[in-house]
Coordinates of C-alpha atoms in Angstrom, one line a residue:
M1 CA 190.1 -144.9 -77.2
T2 CA 193.4 -143.9 -78.9
D3 CA 195.3 -140.6 -78.7
T4 CA 194.3 -139.9 -82.3
T5 CA 190.6 -140.2 -81.4
A6 CA 191.1 -138.0 -78.4
T7 CA 192.8 -135.4 -80.5
E8 CA 190.0 -135.5 -83.1
T9 CA 187.3 -135.1 -80.5
G10 CA 189.1 -132.3 -78.7
A11 CA 189.3 -134.2 -75.4
R12 CA 192.4 -135.0 -73.3
E13 CA 192.9 -138.7 -72.3
T14 CA 195.4 -140.3 -69.9
N15 CA 195.2 -144.0 -69.2
N16 CA 191.5 -144.2 -70.4
R17 CA 190.6 -141.0 -68.4
E18 CA 189.5 -137.9 -70.2
T19 CA 188.5 -134.4 -69.4
R20 CA 185.7 -132.8 -71.5
A21 CA 184.2 -129.3 -71.5
F22 CA 180.4 -129.1 -70.8
E23 CA 178.4 -128.6 -73.9
A24 CA 175.3 -126.4 -74.0
D25 CA 172.6 -125.8 -76.5
V26 CA 172.7 -122.0 -76.3
A27 CA 169.2 -121.5 -77.7
R28 CA 167.7 -123.9 -75.2
L29 CA 169.7 -122.3 -72.4
L30 CA 168.5 -118.8 -73.4
H31 CA 164.9 -120.1 -73.6
M32 CA 165.3 -121.5 -70.0
M33 CA 166.7 -118.2 -68.7
V34 CA 163.8 -116.3 -70.2
H35 CA 160.9 -118.6 -69.3
S36 CA 162.1 -120.4 -66.1
V37 CA 164.1 -117.9 -64.0
Y38 CA 161.4 -115.3 -63.5
S39 CA 157.9 -115.8 -62.3
D40 CA 156.5 -112.4 -63.4
K41 CA 157.0 -110.7 -66.7
D42 CA 156.8 -107.3 -65.1
V43 CA 160.3 -107.7 -63.7
F44 CA 161.9 -107.1 -67.1
L45 CA 161.5 -103.3 -66.6
R46 CA 163.1 -103.5 -63.1
E47 CA 166.0 -105.4 -64.6
L48 CA 166.6 -103.0 -67.4
I49 CA 166.4 -100.0 -65.0
S50 CA 168.8 -101.7 -62.6
N51 CA 171.3 -102.2 -65.4
A52 CA 170.9 -98.5 -66.4
A53 CA 171.4 -97.4 -62.8
D54 CA 174.5 -99.6 -62.7
A55 CA 175.9 -98.0 -65.8
C56 CA 175.4 -94.5 -64.3
E57 CA 177.1 -95.6 -61.1
K58 CA 180.0 -97.1 -63.0
L59 CA 180.5 -93.7 -64.8
R60 CA 180.3 -91.9 -61.5
F61 CA 183.1 -94.1 -60.1
E62 CA 185.3 -93.8 -63.2
A63 CA 184.8 -90.0 -63.3
I64 CA 186.4 -89.7 -59.9
G65 CA 189.7 -90.2 -61.6
R66 CA 188.7 -89.0 -65.0
P67 CA 186.2 -86.1 -64.7
E68 CA 186.4 -85.4 -68.4
L69 CA 184.2 -88.5 -69.0
L70 CA 181.2 -86.5 -67.8
G71 CA 181.7 -83.8 -70.4
D72 CA 178.9 -81.2 -70.3
D73 CA 176.3 -83.8 -69.1
P74 CA 177.2 -84.5 -65.5
K75 CA 173.8 -85.5 -64.1
P76 CA 172.8 -89.1 -64.4
R77 CA 169.4 -90.0 -65.8
I78 CA 167.3 -92.8 -67.1
T79 CA 164.6 -92.2 -69.8
I80 CA 161.8 -94.6 -70.7
S81 CA 160.1 -93.9 -74.0
A82 CA 157.0 -95.6 -75.3
D83 CA 155.8 -95.9 -78.9
P84 CA 152.4 -97.5 -78.7
E85 CA 151.8 -97.4 -82.5
N86 CA 155.0 -99.3 -83.3
R87 CA 154.8 -101.4 -80.2
Q88 CA 158.3 -100.3 -79.0
L89 CA 159.7 -99.5 -75.6
V90 CA 163.0 -97.8 -75.1
V91 CA 165.1 -97.7 -71.9
E92 CA 168.0 -95.3 -72.2
D93 CA 170.7 -94.1 -69.8
N94 CA 173.6 -91.7 -70.0
G95 CA 176.0 -94.0 -68.0
I96 CA 179.3 -95.5 -68.9
G97 CA 178.3 -97.1 -72.2
M98 CA 180.0 -100.1 -73.9
S99 CA 182.6 -100.7 -76.5
R100 CA 182.2 -103.4 -79.1
D101 CA 184.2 -105.9 -77.0
E102 CA 182.3 -105.1 -73.8
M103 CA 179.0 -105.4 -75.6
A104 CA 180.0 -108.9 -77.0
E105 CA 181.2 -109.9 -73.5
A106 CA 178.3 -108.5 -71.5
L107 CA 175.4 -109.3 -73.8
G108 CA 176.7 -112.2 -75.8
T109 CA 177.7 -114.4 -72.8
I110 CA 174.9 -115.6 -70.6
A111 CA 175.7 -115.1 -66.9
R112 CA 178.7 -113.0 -67.7
S113 CA 178.0 -110.0 -65.5
G114 CA 179.9 -106.8 -66.3
T115 CA 178.7 -105.6 -62.9
R116 CA 180.4 -108.4 -61.1
A117 CA 183.6 -107.9 -63.0
F118 CA 183.5 -104.2 -62.1
M119 CA 182.8 -105.0 -58.5
E120 CA 185.8 -107.3 -58.4
R121 CA 187.9 -104.4 -59.7
V122 CA 186.5 -102.0 -57.3
E123 CA 187.0 -104.3 -54.3
A124 CA 190.5 -105.0 -55.4
G125 CA 191.0 -101.2 -55.1
K126 CA 189.3 -101.3 -51.7
A127 CA 186.7 -98.8 -52.8
A128 CA 183.6 -101.0 -52.6
E129 CA 181.9 -98.5 -50.3
D130 CA 181.8 -96.1 -53.3
S131 CA 179.6 -98.4 -55.4
Q132 CA 175.9 -99.0 -55.3
L133 CA 175.7 -101.7 -58.0
I134 CA 172.9 -104.1 -58.2
G135 CA 173.5 -106.7 -60.9
Q136 CA 175.4 -109.8 -59.8
F137 CA 174.4 -112.7 -62.1
G138 CA 174.4 -111.3 -65.6
V139 CA 171.0 -112.7 -66.5
G140 CA 168.7 -109.8 -65.8
F141 CA 169.0 -108.3 -69.3
Y142 CA 167.6 -111.5 -70.9
S143 CA 164.3 -111.0 -69.1
A144 CA 163.6 -108.5 -71.9
F145 CA 162.9 -111.5 -74.2
M146 CA 159.8 -112.4 -72.0
V147 CA 158.0 -109.5 -73.6
A148 CA 160.0 -108.7 -76.8
D149 CA 160.6 -110.8 -79.9
R150 CA 163.6 -108.7 -80.8
V151 CA 165.9 -106.5 -78.7
D152 CA 168.3 -103.9 -80.1
V153 CA 171.0 -102.3 -77.9
I154 CA 172.8 -99.2 -79.1
S155 CA 175.7 -98.0 -77.0
R156 CA 178.4 -95.4 -77.0
Q157 CA 181.2 -95.6 -74.4
A158 CA 181.9 -92.5 -72.3
G159 CA 184.8 -90.7 -74.0
G160 CA 184.6 -93.0 -77.0
T161 CA 184.2 -92.0 -80.7
E162 CA 182.3 -95.1 -81.9
A163 CA 178.9 -96.5 -81.4
W164 CA 177.7 -100.1 -81.7
R165 CA 174.5 -101.9 -82.2
W166 CA 173.7 -105.3 -80.7
S167 CA 170.6 -107.1 -82.0
S168 CA 169.0 -110.5 -81.3
D169 CA 165.7 -112.3 -81.4
G170 CA 166.6 -114.3 -78.3
K171 CA 166.7 -117.6 -80.1
G172 CA 170.4 -118.3 -79.9
T173 CA 172.2 -115.8 -82.1
Y174 CA 173.0 -112.1 -82.0
E175 CA 174.6 -109.5 -84.3
I176 CA 177.0 -106.7 -83.5
A177 CA 177.5 -103.9 -86.1
P178 CA 178.7 -100.3 -86.1
A179 CA 175.9 -97.7 -85.4
P180 CA 175.8 -94.2 -86.9
L181 CA 176.7 -91.6 -84.3
D182 CA 173.7 -89.5 -85.1
A183 CA 171.5 -92.5 -84.2
A184 CA 173.3 -93.3 -81.0
P185 CA 173.1 -91.6 -77.6
A186 CA 175.8 -89.0 -76.9
R187 CA 176.9 -91.3 -74.1
G188 CA 175.5 -94.4 -72.5
T189 CA 173.1 -97.2 -73.7
R190 CA 169.8 -97.3 -75.4
V191 CA 167.8 -100.6 -75.2
I192 CA 165.0 -100.9 -77.8
L193 CA 162.4 -103.6 -77.2
H194 CA 160.2 -104.7 -80.1
L195 CA 157.3 -105.9 -78.0
M196 CA 155.2 -109.0 -78.7
E197 CA 151.6 -108.5 -79.5
D198 CA 150.4 -109.7 -76.1
A199 CA 152.9 -107.3 -74.4
S200 CA 151.6 -104.1 -76.0
S201 CA 150.2 -102.9 -72.7
Y202 CA 153.7 -102.1 -71.6
T203 CA 153.6 -99.0 -73.8
T204 CA 150.7 -97.5 -71.8
P205 CA 151.8 -94.7 -69.5
Y206 CA 149.8 -95.7 -66.4
R207 CA 151.3 -99.2 -66.5
L208 CA 154.9 -98.0 -67.0
E209 CA 154.6 -95.4 -64.2
G210 CA 153.0 -98.0 -61.9
L211 CA 155.8 -100.5 -62.5
V212 CA 158.5 -97.9 -62.0
T213 CA 156.9 -96.6 -58.9
S214 CA 156.5 -100.0 -57.3
Q215 CA 159.7 -101.6 -58.4
S216 CA 162.3 -99.0 -59.2
G217 CA 161.0 -95.7 -57.8
H218 CA 163.9 -95.4 -55.4
V219 CA 167.0 -96.2 -57.5
P220 CA 169.6 -93.5 -57.1
V221 CA 169.0 -92.1 -60.6
P222 CA 166.1 -89.9 -61.7
I223 CA 163.7 -91.5 -64.2
T224 CA 161.7 -89.7 -66.8
L225 CA 158.9 -91.0 -69.0
V226 CA 158.2 -90.0 -72.6
E227 CA 154.6 -91.3 -73.2
K228 CA 154.7 -91.2 -77.0
P229 CA 157.1 -89.9 -79.8
G230 CA 157.3 -86.1 -79.6
A231 CA 155.9 -85.8 -76.1
E232 CA 157.7 -83.9 -73.4
P233 CA 159.6 -86.0 -70.8
R234 CA 157.8 -86.3 -67.5
D235 CA 159.6 -87.0 -64.2
I236 CA 158.2 -90.2 -62.5
A237 CA 161.0 -90.9 -60.0
D238 CA 163.4 -88.3 -58.6
G239 CA 166.3 -90.6 -57.7
T240 CA 165.9 -90.3 -53.9
A241 CA 164.6 -92.7 -51.3
L242 CA 163.0 -91.5 -48.1
W243 CA 164.7 -94.0 -46.0
V244 CA 168.2 -92.9 -46.9
R245 CA 167.6 -89.3 -45.8
Q246 CA 168.3 -88.0 -42.4
K247 CA 165.4 -88.2 -40.0
S248 CA 165.8 -84.5 -39.1
E249 CA 165.2 -83.6 -42.7
I250 CA 161.9 -85.5 -43.1
K251 CA 158.6 -83.9 -42.2
P252 CA 155.8 -85.9 -40.4
E253 CA 153.5 -85.6 -43.4
E254 CA 156.2 -87.1 -45.6
Y255 CA 156.4 -90.1 -43.3
T256 CA 152.6 -90.3 -43.4
D257 CA 152.4 -90.2 -47.2
F258 CA 155.0 -92.9 -47.5
Y259 CA 153.3 -95.1 -44.9
R260 CA 150.0 -94.8 -46.7
G261 CA 151.6 -95.8 -49.9
I262 CA 153.6 -98.7 -48.6
A263 CA 150.9 -100.1 -46.3
G264 CA 147.8 -99.4 -48.3
Q265 CA 146.2 -97.8 -45.3
Y266 CA 144.5 -94.4 -44.9
D267 CA 145.1 -93.8 -41.2
E268 CA 148.0 -92.1 -39.4
P269 CA 150.9 -94.3 -38.3
A270 CA 151.0 -94.8 -34.6
V271 CA 154.8 -95.3 -34.5
T272 CA 157.5 -94.6 -37.0
I273 CA 160.7 -96.6 -36.8
H274 CA 163.5 -95.2 -39.0
F275 CA 167.2 -96.2 -38.5
R276 CA 170.3 -97.4 -40.3
A277 CA 172.4 -100.2 -39.0
E278 CA 176.1 -99.9 -39.6
G279 CA 179.1 -102.1 -38.9
R280 CA 179.6 -105.6 -40.2
Q281 CA 176.2 -105.5 -41.8
E282 CA 174.7 -102.3 -43.3
Y283 CA 171.0 -101.9 -43.9
S284 CA 168.3 -99.3 -43.5
V285 CA 164.9 -99.8 -42.0
L286 CA 161.7 -97.7 -42.3
A287 CA 158.8 -99.3 -40.6
F288 CA 155.4 -98.2 -39.2
V289 CA 153.0 -99.4 -36.6
P290 CA 149.5 -98.7 -38.0
G291 CA 147.1 -96.5 -36.2
S292 CA 144.3 -99.1 -36.8
R293 CA 144.1 -102.8 -37.4
P294 CA 145.0 -104.0 -41.0
F295 CA 142.2 -106.1 -42.5
D296 CA 144.5 -109.2 -42.6
L297 CA 145.6 -109.0 -39.0
F298 CA 144.1 -112.3 -38.0
D299 CA 145.3 -114.2 -41.1
Q300 CA 147.0 -117.1 -39.3
D301 CA 149.0 -118.0 -42.4
R302 CA 150.6 -114.6 -42.8
Q303 CA 154.1 -114.2 -41.5
G304 CA 155.5 -110.9 -40.3
R305 CA 156.7 -109.6 -43.6
M306 CA 158.2 -106.4 -44.9
K307 CA 159.2 -105.2 -48.4
L308 CA 162.8 -105.9 -49.2
Y309 CA 165.1 -103.7 -51.3
V310 CA 168.7 -104.3 -52.2
R311 CA 170.6 -101.1 -52.9
R312 CA 167.2 -99.3 -53.3
V313 CA 165.9 -101.7 -55.9
F314 CA 162.7 -103.5 -55.0
I315 CA 163.1 -107.3 -54.6
T316 CA 160.0 -108.6 -52.9
D317 CA 157.1 -107.6 -50.7
D318 CA 157.2 -111.1 -49.1
A319 CA 160.4 -111.0 -47.2
D320 CA 160.4 -113.0 -44.0
I321 CA 162.0 -110.3 -41.8
L322 CA 159.8 -110.0 -38.8
P323 CA 158.3 -112.8 -36.7
R324 CA 154.6 -113.6 -37.2
Y325 CA 153.5 -111.9 -34.0
L326 CA 154.7 -108.6 -35.5
R327 CA 152.8 -109.1 -38.8
F328 CA 150.9 -105.8 -38.2
V329 CA 154.1 -103.8 -38.8
R330 CA 154.4 -102.3 -42.3
G331 CA 157.6 -101.1 -43.9
L332 CA 160.8 -102.0 -45.7
V333 CA 164.4 -103.1 -45.3
D334 CA 167.1 -101.9 -47.7
S335 CA 170.3 -104.0 -47.6
A336 CA 173.6 -103.3 -49.3
D337 CA 174.7 -106.9 -49.6
L338 CA 172.0 -109.4 -48.9
P339 CA 172.5 -112.5 -51.0
L340 CA 169.7 -113.2 -53.6
N341 CA 168.8 -116.1 -55.8
V342 CA 169.5 -115.8 -59.5
S343 CA 166.2 -114.2 -60.4
R344 CA 166.6 -111.6 -57.6
E345 CA 163.0 -112.4 -56.7
M346 CA 163.8 -114.0 -53.3
I347 CA 166.5 -113.9 -50.7
Q348 CA 168.7 -116.8 -49.7
E349 CA 169.0 -117.9 -46.1
S350 CA 172.2 -116.6 -44.7
P351 CA 173.8 -115.4 -41.5
L352 CA 173.3 -111.8 -42.7
L353 CA 169.6 -112.4 -43.1
A354 CA 169.4 -113.9 -39.6
S355 CA 171.3 -110.8 -38.3
I356 CA 168.8 -108.5 -40.0
R357 CA 165.9 -110.4 -38.6
K358 CA 167.3 -110.1 -35.1
G359 CA 168.2 -106.5 -35.4
V360 CA 164.9 -105.3 -36.9
T361 CA 162.8 -107.4 -34.4
N362 CA 164.7 -106.1 -31.4
R363 CA 164.4 -102.5 -32.6
V364 CA 160.7 -102.7 -33.1
L365 CA 160.2 -104.2 -29.7
G366 CA 162.6 -101.6 -28.2
D367 CA 160.7 -98.7 -29.7
L368 CA 157.4 -100.1 -28.4
A369 CA 158.9 -100.4 -24.9
K370 CA 160.1 -96.7 -25.1
L371 CA 156.6 -95.6 -26.1
A372 CA 155.1 -97.6 -23.3
D373 CA 157.4 -95.8 -20.8
N374 CA 157.0 -92.3 -22.2
D375 CA 153.4 -92.2 -23.4
A376 CA 151.3 -94.8 -21.7
E377 CA 148.1 -93.5 -23.4
A378 CA 149.5 -93.9 -26.9
Y379 CA 150.8 -97.3 -26.1
A380 CA 147.5 -98.4 -24.7
R381 CA 145.9 -97.7 -28.1
I382 CA 148.5 -99.8 -29.8
W383 CA 147.9 -102.6 -27.3
E384 CA 144.2 -102.4 -27.8
N385 CA 144.7 -102.9 -31.6
F386 CA 147.6 -105.4 -31.6
G387 CA 148.0 -106.9 -28.1
V388 CA 146.2 -110.1 -29.1
V389 CA 148.8 -110.6 -31.8
L390 CA 151.8 -109.6 -29.8
K391 CA 150.9 -112.2 -27.2
E392 CA 151.5 -114.9 -29.7
G393 CA 155.2 -114.1 -29.2
L394 CA 154.9 -115.2 -25.6
Y395 CA 154.2 -118.7 -26.9
E396 CA 156.4 -118.7 -30.0
D397 CA 159.5 -116.6 -29.1
Y398 CA 161.2 -117.9 -26.0
E399 CA 164.3 -115.6 -26.5
R400 CA 162.2 -112.5 -26.3
R401 CA 159.5 -113.6 -23.8
E402 CA 160.8 -111.3 -21.1
Q403 CA 160.6 -108.3 -23.4
L404 CA 157.1 -109.3 -24.5
L405 CA 155.9 -109.8 -20.9
K406 CA 157.0 -106.3 -20.1
L407 CA 155.1 -105.0 -23.1
S408 CA 152.0 -107.0 -22.3
R409 CA 148.9 -105.4 -20.8
F410 CA 146.0 -107.1 -19.1
R411 CA 142.6 -106.4 -17.7
S412 CA 142.0 -107.7 -14.2
T413 CA 139.5 -107.9 -11.4
T414 CA 140.6 -104.5 -10.1
S415 CA 141.5 -102.6 -13.3
G416 CA 138.0 -101.8 -14.7
E417 CA 138.3 -100.9 -18.4
A418 CA 141.9 -100.0 -18.1
S419 CA 144.8 -102.4 -18.7
R420 CA 147.6 -103.2 -16.3
S421 CA 151.2 -104.2 -16.9
L422 CA 152.8 -107.0 -15.0
A423 CA 155.1 -104.5 -13.3
D424 CA 151.9 -102.7 -12.0
Y425 CA 150.5 -106.0 -10.8
V426 CA 153.7 -107.0 -8.9
G427 CA 153.9 -103.6 -7.3
A428 CA 150.4 -104.1 -5.9
M429 CA 150.8 -107.6 -4.6
K430 CA 149.5 -108.4 -1.2
E431 CA 151.7 -109.3 1.8
G432 CA 152.3 -113.1 1.6
Q433 CA 151.3 -113.4 -2.0
K434 CA 153.8 -115.5 -3.9
A435 CA 152.3 -115.8 -7.4
I436 CA 150.7 -113.7 -10.2
F437 CA 147.1 -115.2 -10.4
F438 CA 145.1 -115.4 -13.6
M439 CA 141.9 -116.8 -14.9
A440 CA 141.5 -117.7 -18.6
G441 CA 138.2 -117.9 -20.5
D442 CA 136.4 -116.6 -23.5
D443 CA 134.1 -114.1 -21.8
R444 CA 135.1 -111.5 -19.3
A445 CA 131.7 -111.1 -17.7
R446 CA 131.5 -114.9 -17.1
L447 CA 135.0 -114.9 -15.6
E448 CA 134.2 -112.0 -13.2
A449 CA 131.2 -114.0 -12.0
S450 CA 133.2 -117.2 -11.5
P451 CA 133.0 -118.7 -7.9
Q452 CA 136.7 -119.5 -8.1
L453 CA 137.5 -115.7 -7.6
E454 CA 135.5 -115.3 -4.4
G455 CA 138.4 -116.1 -2.0
F456 CA 140.8 -113.8 -3.9
R457 CA 138.3 -110.9 -3.9
A458 CA 137.8 -111.4 -0.1
R459 CA 141.6 -110.9 0.4
G460 CA 141.9 -108.0 -2.1
I461 CA 144.1 -110.2 -4.4
E462 CA 144.1 -109.0 -8.0
V463 CA 143.5 -111.7 -10.7
L464 CA 144.3 -111.2 -14.4
L465 CA 141.3 -112.0 -16.7
L466 CA 142.7 -113.5 -19.9
T467 CA 140.1 -113.7 -22.6
D468 CA 142.1 -114.2 -25.8
P469 CA 142.5 -117.8 -27.1
V470 CA 146.2 -117.4 -27.3
D471 CA 146.3 -116.7 -23.5
S472 CA 145.6 -120.3 -22.7
F473 CA 148.6 -121.4 -24.7
W474 CA 151.4 -119.1 -23.5
V475 CA 150.6 -119.5 -19.8
T476 CA 151.3 -123.2 -20.3
M477 CA 155.0 -122.4 -20.9
A478 CA 155.3 -121.8 -17.1
P479 CA 156.5 -118.2 -17.5
E480 CA 157.4 -116.0 -14.6
F481 CA 157.8 -112.3 -14.2
D482 CA 160.1 -110.6 -11.7
G483 CA 160.6 -113.9 -10.0
K484 CA 156.9 -114.5 -9.6
P485 CA 155.3 -117.5 -11.3
L486 CA 151.9 -117.2 -13.1
K487 CA 149.3 -119.4 -11.6
S488 CA 145.7 -120.2 -12.7
V489 CA 143.0 -119.8 -10.0
T490 CA 141.2 -122.8 -11.6
Q491 CA 144.0 -125.2 -11.1
G492 CA 145.5 -126.8 -8.0
A493 CA 145.5 -125.4 -4.5
A494 CA 144.5 -121.7 -4.1
E495 CA 147.4 -120.9 -1.8
L496 CA 145.3 -118.3 0.0
S497 CA 146.2 -119.1 3.6
D498 CA 149.4 -117.0 3.4
V499 CA 147.4 -113.9 2.6
P500 CA 145.4 -112.7 5.6
L501 CA 141.9 -111.3 5.3
P502 CA 141.6 -107.5 5.8
E503 CA 140.9 -106.5 9.4
D504 CA 137.5 -105.1 8.5
A505 CA 136.4 -108.3 6.6
A506 CA 133.7 -110.5 8.1
K507 CA 135.2 -113.6 9.7
P508 CA 133.9 -116.8 8.0
A509 CA 131.8 -119.1 10.1
E510 CA 133.3 -122.3 11.5
A511 CA 132.6 -125.4 9.5
S512 CA 130.4 -128.0 11.3
P513 CA 132.1 -131.2 12.4
E514 CA 129.8 -133.3 10.1
V515 CA 131.1 -131.7 6.9
G516 CA 134.2 -133.8 6.7
A517 CA 132.1 -137.0 6.7
F518 CA 129.8 -135.5 4.1
L519 CA 132.8 -134.6 1.8
A520 CA 133.9 -138.2 2.0
F521 CA 130.4 -139.4 1.2
V522 CA 130.3 -137.1 -1.9
K523 CA 133.6 -138.4 -3.1
S524 CA 132.4 -142.0 -2.7
T525 CA 129.1 -141.3 -4.5
L526 CA 130.7 -139.5 -7.5
G527 CA 133.4 -142.1 -7.9
D528 CA 135.4 -141.8 -11.1
E529 CA 133.6 -138.6 -12.2
V530 CA 136.0 -136.5 -10.1
S531 CA 139.6 -137.0 -9.0
D532 CA 139.0 -135.6 -5.6
V533 CA 136.5 -133.8 -3.4
K534 CA 138.0 -131.1 -1.1
A535 CA 137.0 -128.4 1.3
S536 CA 137.6 -125.1 -0.4
D537 CA 139.4 -122.0 0.9
R538 CA 138.7 -120.1 -2.4
L539 CA 134.8 -120.1 -2.0
T540 CA 133.1 -117.6 0.2
T541 CA 129.5 -117.3 -1.0
S542 CA 129.1 -120.2 -3.5
A543 CA 128.6 -123.8 -2.5
V544 CA 130.8 -125.5 -5.0
C545 CA 133.3 -125.0 -7.9
L546 CA 135.5 -127.1 -10.1
V547 CA 139.3 -126.8 -10.4
A548 CA 141.8 -128.7 -12.4
P549 CA 144.5 -130.9 -10.9
E550 CA 147.8 -129.3 -10.0
H551 CA 149.5 -130.8 -13.0
G552 CA 148.2 -130.8 -16.6
P553 CA 146.1 -128.2 -18.4
D554 CA 143.8 -125.8 -16.6
R555 CA 140.1 -125.8 -17.2
Q556 CA 140.1 -123.4 -20.2
F557 CA 143.1 -124.9 -21.9
E558 CA 141.5 -128.3 -21.6
R559 CA 138.3 -127.0 -23.3
L560 CA 140.4 -125.6 -26.2
L561 CA 142.3 -128.8 -26.7
N562 CA 139.0 -130.8 -26.6
A563 CA 137.4 -128.5 -29.2
A564 CA 140.3 -128.9 -31.5
G565 CA 140.3 -132.7 -31.2
R566 CA 143.7 -132.7 -29.5
L567 CA 142.7 -134.2 -26.2
D568 CA 142.7 -138.0 -25.9
K569 CA 141.2 -138.1 -22.5
A570 CA 140.1 -135.2 -20.3
A571 CA 141.5 -135.0 -16.8
R572 CA 139.0 -135.7 -14.0
P573 CA 138.3 -132.4 -12.2
I574 CA 138.5 -131.7 -8.5
L575 CA 135.2 -130.7 -6.8
E576 CA 135.7 -128.1 -4.1
I577 CA 132.9 -127.7 -1.6
N578 CA 132.5 -124.7 0.6
P579 CA 132.4 -126.2 4.1
R580 CA 130.8 -123.1 5.6
H581 CA 127.9 -122.8 3.2
E582 CA 124.5 -123.2 4.8
R583 CA 123.3 -125.7 2.2
V584 CA 126.4 -127.9 2.6
A585 CA 126.1 -127.8 6.4
A586 CA 122.4 -128.8 6.2
L587 CA 123.1 -131.7 3.9
A588 CA 126.0 -132.8 6.2
R589 CA 123.5 -133.0 9.1
L590 CA 121.2 -135.5 7.3
G591 CA 121.2 -139.0 8.7
D592 CA 121.6 -142.2 6.8
D593 CA 117.8 -142.5 6.4
D594 CA 118.1 -139.9 3.7
R595 CA 120.9 -141.7 1.8
T596 CA 119.1 -141.6 -1.6
F597 CA 118.4 -137.9 -1.2
K598 CA 122.0 -137.3 -0.2
E599 CA 123.2 -139.2 -3.2
D600 CA 121.0 -137.1 -5.5
A601 CA 122.3 -134.0 -3.7
A602 CA 125.9 -135.1 -4.3
H603 CA 125.3 -135.4 -8.0
L604 CA 123.4 -132.2 -8.2
L605 CA 126.2 -130.3 -6.4
Y606 CA 128.6 -131.7 -9.0
D607 CA 126.3 -130.6 -11.9
E608 CA 125.9 -127.2 -10.3
A609 CA 129.7 -126.8 -10.3
R610 CA 129.8 -127.8 -14.0
V611 CA 127.1 -125.3 -14.9
L612 CA 129.0 -122.5 -13.0
D613 CA 132.1 -123.5 -14.9
G614 CA 130.4 -123.1 -18.3
D615 CA 129.7 -126.8 -18.9
K616 CA 126.4 -128.7 -19.0
P617 CA 125.4 -131.4 -16.6
A618 CA 127.3 -134.7 -17.0
D619 CA 124.1 -136.7 -17.7
A620 CA 121.1 -134.5 -18.7
R621 CA 118.6 -137.3 -18.3
A622 CA 119.9 -138.3 -14.8
F623 CA 120.1 -134.6 -13.8
S624 CA 116.4 -134.1 -14.8
A625 CA 115.4 -137.2 -12.8
R626 CA 117.2 -136.1 -9.7
L627 CA 115.8 -132.6 -10.0
A628 CA 112.3 -134.0 -10.3
R629 CA 112.8 -136.2 -7.1
L630 CA 114.1 -133.1 -5.3
I631 CA 111.0 -131.1 -6.2
E632 CA 108.7 -133.9 -5.3
R633 CA 110.4 -134.2 -1.9
G634 CA 110.0 -130.5 -1.3
L635 CA 106.3 -130.6 -2.3
A636 CA 105.6 -133.6 -0.1
K637 CA 107.1 -131.9 2.9
G638 CA 105.2 -128.7 2.1

């Protein structure tokens, strides 16, 4: 390629290298911005209101040095006017307005954000804290073309003597022309949308008010609605946000009304959490713990989410702020500088977002802990509603496990219908007791009847009864509390020898010398069905029970894994036999002449232990045959 060719094509070439400017089909680019950036047409009104609020904020900032710009109209406002008959919608503000050049630059250049330019100027002057501007990308205005086939913008700059009209059909060209002053706002900008036929519903008052309330009801500028030409303006947003007010100024009924609106609940909030974080990151939080269970509490796919606002403009109600185990909390976060994607419909992952997540989560847990300390009865109601969800955090959130263990409440063999904290449990531990004992299962009544508890009851040792499915998972994480490990009473050795029996307790009978040989016989008879047969120190009245080996899942967790198809091979249980039980002693005294009967008895003892543990006999047909032989033997002797 020659220099002449390079000159003719407008490219620069050096030694066969050239630099070219990117070319763009503006019509196709605008079409993409309108139809691909946003997922919901409703956002157009939010974007136009945000731009209007920005214009009012720019005027407020400029008027600090030039108060004459405000004239005799110092209060900012946004007016939405509907004309159903002509299918028009107007969004007007009395903000800073635009000159002809500013209009060409702001509206005629896609992704040229006047707000960003203004922010750069503000920041250069080190006065960013005085601005509350929203727009950053310069594309929000074009969302109007999702619902309008033509948009007219009439603007008059504050302090200016001319007005200008910008007009476009959104297909690649626009026109700027002078506008008569009597047809222009006294100051500010008027955006006129000529709605498409399928967008005519945006002129109905209830839809406009609903969109403003849900998406822009808290922007710092009052918003009024004119329902039709000639109608009186009606206030639909007062330019205030509850969460930016001082807590001392807010009445409890105001919090309740706000909670019911944001949560879709009709109860009273059990806890209100309202604070503002300041420092390197600034954000406000207004959150509530409901007084009753939300309908979607057990939706396993639902994350802990809150509504997100950026500078009081609604962004999403699907912000991943809280962990999943706090999904019952309802509320919002309003950040001053959280990074968004170009459509402002979702947040970008950033260190600031991680900091907000951490701060909000810790504050919610901290306020729950304060309530637990100061009002145990109120906290007990919260735990009754949401404890099963909070315990998911014991499994999922290692960093906060200690906090969550302190918040956790449990029913136990000594608590009755009340719940106990782990601190209460540790404070009541018996002399010589080294662990916090628990038993997991799906039914409290069956757990309380379990033979594995007998030795613990005899010594007055409290055992936690864990009946929620999640309990079997978090206890596998080998947690401890106050230096005491949690140990299942259905797994490994009972470790009861270090805890003496009460002085008034009946002393257990001595085991007969033949029992040891009988246990060895049972083990030999059962073979691979069990991993071991042992004399039990946890049984006092029952003859047998099953326990899991010391390492691996306990009995309940193994059942859950098996039901979910996540268990390749079940561990062989340990059969514990009460050596002082009369039936065991009688069987041990039988001679070798009764070997067949003793073998049947060994299998029946194992099946009895399985039934007591909530399982069925290992082999139903063999069980029936052995039981029939046992009955026949008894009848023959009778």
